[in-house]
PDB file of C-alpha atoms in Angstrom:
ATOM      1  CA  UNK A 306       8.524   2.206  21.647  1.00 37.00           C
ATOM      2  CA  UNK A 307       6.539   2.222  18.414  1.00 51.00           C
ATOM      3  CA  UNK A 308       3.047   0.699  18.383  1.00 70.00           C
ATOM      4  CA  UNK A 309       4.144  -0.987  15.170  1.00 87.00           C
ATOM      5  CA  UNK A 310       7.595  -2.222  14.287  1.00 85.00           C
ATOM      6  CA  UNK A 311       9.169  -3.818  11.250  1.00 87.00           C
ATOM      7  CA  UNK A 312       9.870  -6.861  13.429  1.00 85.00           C
ATOM      8  CA  UNK A 313       6.157  -7.202  14.278  1.00 87.00           C
ATOM      9  CA  UNK A 314       5.150  -6.799  10.636  1.00 92.00           C
ATOM     10  CA  UNK A 315       7.652  -9.438   9.511  1.00 90.00           C
ATOM     11  CA  UNK A 316       5.621 -11.985  11.510  1.00 89.00           C
ATOM     12  CA  UNK A 317       2.925 -11.868   8.844  1.00 93.00           C
ATOM     13  CA  UNK A 318       3.310 -14.359   6.019  1.00 90.00           C
ATOM     14  CA  UNK A 319       1.173 -15.344   3.073  1.00 80.00           C
ATOM     15  CA  UNK A 320      -2.265 -16.807   3.680  1.00 82.00           C
ATOM     16  CA  UNK A 321      -5.633 -16.800   1.944  1.00 89.00           C
ATOM     17  CA  UNK A 322      -7.571 -14.429   4.225  1.00 93.00           C
ATOM     18  CA  UNK A 323      -8.557 -11.162   2.505  1.00 96.00           C
ATOM     19  CA  UNK A 324     -10.564  -8.090   3.452  1.00 96.00           C
ATOM     20  CA  UNK A 325     -12.415  -6.034   0.834  1.00 96.00           C
ATOM     21  CA  UNK A 326     -12.054  -2.267   0.699  1.00 96.00           C
ATOM     22  CA  UNK A 327     -15.424  -0.647   1.306  1.00 93.00           C
ATOM     23  CA  UNK A 328     -15.267   1.897  -1.537  1.00 93.00           C
ATOM     24  CA  UNK A 329     -12.911   0.516  -4.195  1.00 96.00           C
ATOM     25  CA  UNK A 330     -14.325  -3.004  -4.350  1.00 95.00           C
ATOM     26  CA  UNK A 331     -11.495  -4.123  -6.638  1.00 96.00           C
ATOM     27  CA  UNK A 332      -9.042  -3.639  -3.751  1.00 98.00           C
ATOM     28  CA  UNK A 333      -8.589  -6.346  -1.137  1.00 98.00           C
ATOM     29  CA  UNK A 334      -5.952  -6.540   1.565  1.00 97.00           C
ATOM     30  CA  UNK A 335      -4.233  -9.062   3.784  1.00 96.00           C
ATOM     31  CA  UNK A 336      -4.215  -9.556   7.560  1.00 96.00           C
ATOM     32  CA  UNK A 337      -0.841  -7.797   7.734  1.00 96.00           C
ATOM     33  CA  UNK A 338      -2.185  -4.661   6.068  1.00 97.00           C
ATOM     34  CA  UNK A 339      -5.263  -4.827   8.308  1.00 96.00           C
ATOM     35  CA  UNK A 340      -2.935  -5.040  11.329  1.00 95.00           C
ATOM     36  CA  UNK A 341      -1.162  -1.879  10.164  1.00 96.00           C
ATOM     37  CA  UNK A 342      -4.537  -0.141   9.818  1.00 96.00           C
ATOM     38  CA  UNK A 343      -5.797  -1.247  13.225  1.00 94.00           C
ATOM     39  CA  UNK A 344      -2.651  -0.915  15.329  1.00 93.00           C
ATOM     40  CA  UNK A 345      -1.309   2.141  13.531  1.00 94.00           C
ATOM     41  CA  UNK A 346      -4.641   3.950  13.266  1.00 94.00           C
ATOM     42  CA  UNK A 347      -4.127   3.928   9.528  1.00 95.00           C
ATOM     43  CA  UNK A 348      -7.241   2.821   7.690  1.00 97.00           C
ATOM     44  CA  UNK A 349      -6.709   6.173   5.960  1.00 97.00           C
ATOM     45  CA  UNK A 350      -3.557   4.697   4.394  1.00 98.00           C
ATOM     46  CA  UNK A 351      -5.534   1.848   2.792  1.00 98.00           C
ATOM     47  CA  UNK A 352      -8.111   4.423   1.646  1.00 98.00           C
ATOM     48  CA  UNK A 353      -5.399   6.611   0.110  1.00 98.00           C
ATOM     49  CA  UNK A 354      -3.871   3.734  -1.838  1.00 98.00           C
ATOM     50  CA  UNK A 355      -7.289   2.409  -2.925  1.00 98.00           C
ATOM     51  CA  UNK A 356      -8.297   5.889  -4.116  1.00 97.00           C
ATOM     52  CA  UNK A 357      -5.312   6.000  -6.478  1.00 98.00           C
ATOM     53  CA  UNK A 358      -5.732   2.496  -7.924  1.00 98.00           C
ATOM     54  CA  UNK A 359      -7.820   2.855 -11.074  1.00 96.00           C
ATOM     55  CA  UNK A 360      -7.648   6.659 -11.066  1.00 97.00           C
ATOM     56  CA  UNK A 361      -6.914   8.489 -14.343  1.00 97.00           C
ATOM     57  CA  UNK A 362      -3.360   9.208 -13.150  1.00 97.00           C
ATOM     58  CA  UNK A 363      -2.856   5.538 -12.296  1.00 97.00           C
ATOM     59  CA  UNK A 364      -4.297   4.321 -15.606  1.00 97.00           C
ATOM     60  CA  UNK A 365      -2.129   6.743 -17.578  1.00 97.00           C
ATOM     61  CA  UNK A 366       0.979   5.464 -15.786  1.00 96.00           C
ATOM     62  CA  UNK A 367      -0.084   1.841 -16.374  1.00 96.00           C
ATOM     63  CA  UNK A 368      -0.503   2.590 -20.094  1.00 97.00           C
ATOM     64  CA  UNK A 369       3.094   3.867 -20.182  1.00 95.00           C
ATOM     65  CA  UNK A 370       4.550   0.994 -18.129  1.00 95.00           C
ATOM     66  CA  UNK A 371       2.858  -2.414 -18.279  1.00 94.00           C
ATOM     67  CA  UNK A 372       4.395  -3.480 -14.932  1.00 95.00           C
ATOM     68  CA  UNK A 373       2.195  -1.016 -13.046  1.00 97.00           C
ATOM     69  CA  UNK A 374      -0.898  -2.882 -14.237  1.00 96.00           C
ATOM     70  CA  UNK A 375       0.271  -6.119 -12.641  1.00 96.00           C
ATOM     71  CA  UNK A 376       2.361  -5.115  -9.623  1.00 97.00           C
ATOM     72  CA  UNK A 377       3.661  -1.952  -8.041  1.00 97.00           C
ATOM     73  CA  UNK A 378       5.039  -0.746  -4.720  1.00 98.00           C
ATOM     74  CA  UNK A 379       3.740   1.903  -2.279  1.00 98.00           C
ATOM     75  CA  UNK A 380       5.805   3.632   0.396  1.00 98.00           C
ATOM     76  CA  UNK A 381       4.681   5.959   3.143  1.00 98.00           C
ATOM     77  CA  UNK A 382       7.608   7.937   4.505  1.00 98.00           C
ATOM     78  CA  UNK A 383       7.214  10.430   7.338  1.00 96.00           C
ATOM     79  CA  UNK A 384       9.048  13.729   7.075  1.00 94.00           C
ATOM     80  CA  UNK A 385      10.487  15.871   9.846  1.00 88.00           C
ATOM     81  CA  UNK A 386       7.593  18.323   9.932  1.00 92.00           C
ATOM     82  CA  UNK A 387       4.805  15.998  11.122  1.00 94.00           C
ATOM     83  CA  UNK A 388       3.651  14.996   7.660  1.00 97.00           C
ATOM     84  CA  UNK A 389       4.498  12.263   5.227  1.00 98.00           C
ATOM     85  CA  UNK A 390       4.748  11.430   1.564  1.00 98.00           C
ATOM     86  CA  UNK A 391       2.929   8.495  -0.010  1.00 98.00           C
ATOM     87  CA  UNK A 392       4.289   7.355  -3.346  1.00 98.00           C
ATOM     88  CA  UNK A 393       4.022   4.450  -5.767  1.00 98.00           C
ATOM     89  CA  UNK A 394       6.692   3.033  -8.050  1.00 97.00           C
ATOM     90  CA  UNK A 395       6.800   0.344 -10.696  1.00 96.00           C
ATOM     91  CA  UNK A 396      10.117  -0.812  -9.222  1.00 90.00           C
ATOM     92  CA  UNK A 397      13.197   0.599  -7.530  1.00 80.00           C
ATOM     93  CA  UNK A 398      15.045   2.860  -8.259  1.00 81.00           C
ATOM     94  CA  UNK A 399      12.548   4.294 -10.719  1.00 85.00           C
ATOM     95  CA  UNK A 400      10.668   7.541 -10.284  1.00 94.00           C
ATOM     96  CA  UNK A 401       7.330   7.491  -8.526  1.00 97.00           C
ATOM     97  CA  UNK A 402       4.278   7.542 -10.783  1.00 97.00           C
ATOM     98  CA  UNK A 403       2.012   8.765  -7.972  1.00 98.00           C
ATOM     99  CA  UNK A 404       3.036  11.091  -5.152  1.00 98.00           C
ATOM    100  CA  UNK A 405       0.688  12.329  -2.451  1.00 98.00           C
ATOM    101  CA  UNK A 406       1.665  14.798   0.240  1.00 98.00           C
ATOM    102  CA  UNK A 407       0.149  14.005   3.649  1.00 97.00           C
ATOM    103  CA  UNK A 408       0.232  17.305   5.596  1.00 97.00           C
ATOM    104  CA  UNK A 409      -0.127  15.666   9.024  1.00 97.00           C
ATOM    105  CA  UNK A 410       0.075  12.127  10.365  1.00 96.00           C
ATOM    106  CA  UNK A 411       0.674  10.448  13.678  1.00 94.00           C
ATOM    107  CA  UNK A 412       1.495   7.152  11.972  1.00 95.00           C
ATOM    108  CA  UNK A 413       3.842   5.389  14.426  1.00 94.00           C
ATOM    109  CA  UNK A 414       6.510   4.165  11.975  1.00 95.00           C
ATOM    110  CA  UNK A 415       8.948   6.348  10.046  1.00 95.00           C
ATOM    111  CA  UNK A 416       8.179   4.413   6.870  1.00 96.00           C
ATOM    112  CA  UNK A 417       6.266   1.416   5.609  1.00 97.00           C
ATOM    113  CA  UNK A 418       6.068  -0.450   2.317  1.00 97.00           C
ATOM    114  CA  UNK A 419       2.855  -1.955   0.961  1.00 98.00           C
ATOM    115  CA  UNK A 420       2.908  -3.931  -2.248  1.00 98.00           C
ATOM    116  CA  UNK A 421       0.009  -4.210  -4.697  1.00 98.00           C
ATOM    117  CA  UNK A 422      -0.542  -7.087  -7.127  1.00 97.00           C
ATOM    118  CA  UNK A 423      -3.347  -7.664  -9.618  1.00 97.00           C
ATOM    119  CA  UNK A 424      -4.761 -11.186 -10.019  1.00 95.00           C
ATOM    120  CA  UNK A 425      -6.969 -10.375 -13.003  1.00 95.00           C
ATOM    121  CA  UNK A 426      -9.909  -9.413 -10.807  1.00 96.00           C
ATOM    122  CA  UNK A 427      -8.643  -7.750  -7.622  1.00 97.00           C
ATOM    123  CA  UNK A 428      -5.753  -5.627  -6.474  1.00 98.00           C
ATOM    124  CA  UNK A 429      -4.310  -7.218  -3.338  1.00 97.00           C
ATOM    125  CA  UNK A 430      -2.455  -4.960  -0.903  1.00 98.00           C
ATOM    126  CA  UNK A 431       0.064  -6.831   1.224  1.00 97.00           C
ATOM    127  CA  UNK A 432       3.212  -6.437   3.291  1.00 96.00           C
ATOM    128  CA  UNK A 433       6.510  -7.535   1.725  1.00 95.00           C
ATOM    129  CA  UNK A 434       6.713 -10.416   4.244  1.00 94.00           C
ATOM    130  CA  UNK A 435       3.364 -11.696   2.936  1.00 95.00           C
ATOM    131  CA  UNK A 436       4.678 -12.106  -0.627  1.00 86.00           C
TER     132      UNK A 436
END
């Protein structure tokens, strides 16, 4: 049985508790995302997303598509060779504007979605159930 499951993650709903990312101070995240990091051993996933937000590649994509600067959607999807792909989209079914290959991961779920929304000051990372 997986240490994390979609059923478990769906138990998280919107609240006002937030945790600040230690390096990208403009990124905050919800209890659901923190649960993923703690139970899935995946603080690296928050770090990966936070490292892309505000990067030159991110800013260039946001200049091309205004939606990226207000809300966008991250997916981590494991592959069959022990690695995964992390990508961000403005919306489905559009092409990803950021793609990162993760050569190895022991993340316990086959895939997970994390949404990012900008409130004018911070980027909040949250699970779809927390929207």
